[in-house]
């Protein structure tokens, strides 16, 4: 099996109901965090991890995603004519970023089903999955950290974070053992989707970054409907455990659930504060708000 991860799958075919009404006509993945759509953060993270092909799973009503990564000749000519060189470069950079292919998921039957749609495009090699509404701020991009670990373990890897208290019930949770000499790595024994706090086998919650071996596709073909009546990716990963090692990896960095209104607000403040053009003004504004 190749040690290099070439392809990243970005599922973007969900309804984004937590963000209604904004997501009625605009894909959740196109909501802007400061001035970039969420999905662009995901694509940039993939590029930083050495990925050279992106496969986006879309559905009806998501054509704005394809337009975003396409050329925009009218806009480019207008910016050129008005001498807006910086904006022109910014616009061109997005369409020249990387090779992007698209596949449709006809119905949002769940994340496992969305990933299964990419089977022919991914082929017989390990690949990454990035959920674009999980935005991660990290000195070394999260997927790059995982690709480096994959080079050592050559097995599927799930990004995890420690979640305290009842919030654990919103996640897939690992039953796992620590790995000697690497405090960030855990050998997975089992997975429980959205357990009650009392039943959670650990505090290691799975978040939206995965490296998976291609064997997952065979398993996803046969999984029954799981939690929430959806075809769950975690059920496919459970199947992997019968024949392969799977690792949890506690990434270094901070993850924001930008598919959720509160998470998006926190990300917006933190990302804007870090920007040299926006941070100082926003900091002054926040100081004078009475809380
Ligand atoms: P989410 O569960 O966060 O997205 O899935 P959602 O279902 O669109 O959002 P809510 O919960 O209703 O607000 C994570 C990612 O997986 C994609 C989503 O588009 C999102 O990027 N997804 C989910 C699919 O592509 N297909 C599906 O069937 C489900």
mmCIF file with all atom_site columns, N, CA, C and O in Angstrom, residues 76 95 189 268 286:
data_model
loop_
_atom_site.group_PDB
_atom_site.id
_atom_site.type_symbol
_atom_site.label_atom_id
_atom_site.label_alt_id
_atom_site.label_comp_id
_atom_site.label_asym_id
_atom_site.label_entity_id
_atom_site.label_seq_id
_atom_site.pdbx_PDB_ins_code
_atom_site.Cartn_x
_atom_site.Cartn_y
_atom_site.Cartn_z
_atom_site.occupancy
_atom_site.B_iso_or_equiv
_atom_site.pdbx_formal_charge
_atom_site.auth_seq_id
_atom_site.auth_comp_id
_atom_site.auth_asym_id
_atom_site.auth_atom_id
_atom_site.pdbx_PDB_model_num
ATOM 1  N N  . UNK A 1 76  ? -13.106 38.499 -13.375 1.00 0.00 ? 76  UNK A N  1
ATOM 2  C CA . UNK A 1 76  ? -11.676 38.732 -13.559 1.00 0.00 ? 76  UNK A CA 1
ATOM 3  C C  . UNK A 1 76  ? -11.418 39.915 -14.506 1.00 0.00 ? 76  UNK A C  1
ATOM 4  O O  . UNK A 1 76  ? -10.573 40.769 -14.214 1.00 0.00 ? 76  UNK A O  1
ATOM 5  N N  . UNK A 1 95  ? -9.373  29.498 -8.216  1.00 0.00 ? 95  UNK A N  1
ATOM 6  C CA . UNK A 1 95  ? -9.674  28.554 -9.301  1.00 0.00 ? 95  UNK A CA 1
ATOM 7  C C  . UNK A 1 95  ? -8.448  27.746 -9.725  1.00 0.00 ? 95  UNK A C  1
ATOM 8  O O  . UNK A 1 95  ? -8.581  26.665 -10.284 1.00 0.00 ? 95  UNK A O  1
ATOM 9  N N  . UNK A 1 189 ? -10.250 -0.024 19.763  1.00 0.00 ? 189 UNK A N  1
ATOM 10 C CA . UNK A 1 189 ? -10.839 -1.370 19.947  1.00 0.00 ? 189 UNK A CA 1
ATOM 11 C C  . UNK A 1 189 ? -12.298 -1.381 19.510  1.00 0.00 ? 189 UNK A C  1
ATOM 12 O O  . UNK A 1 189 ? -12.852 -2.383 19.124  1.00 0.00 ? 189 UNK A O  1
ATOM 13 N N  . UNK A 1 268 ? -15.417 32.978 14.111  1.00 0.00 ? 268 UNK A N  1
ATOM 14 C CA . UNK A 1 268 ? -15.341 34.282 13.444  1.00 0.00 ? 268 UNK A CA 1
ATOM 15 C C  . UNK A 1 268 ? -14.533 35.269 14.282  1.00 0.00 ? 268 UNK A C  1
ATOM 16 O O  . UNK A 1 268 ? -13.634 35.957 13.769  1.00 0.00 ? 268 UNK A O  1
ATOM 17 N N  . UNK A 1 286 ? -14.396 45.114 20.724  1.00 0.00 ? 286 UNK A N  1
ATOM 18 C CA . UNK A 1 286 ? -14.815 44.158 21.758  1.00 0.00 ? 286 UNK A CA 1
ATOM 19 C C  . UNK A 1 286 ? -14.591 44.727 23.162  1.00 0.00 ? 286 UNK A C  1
ATOM 20 O O  . UNK A 1 286 ? -15.392 44.482 24.064  1.00 0.00 ? 286 UNK A O  1
#
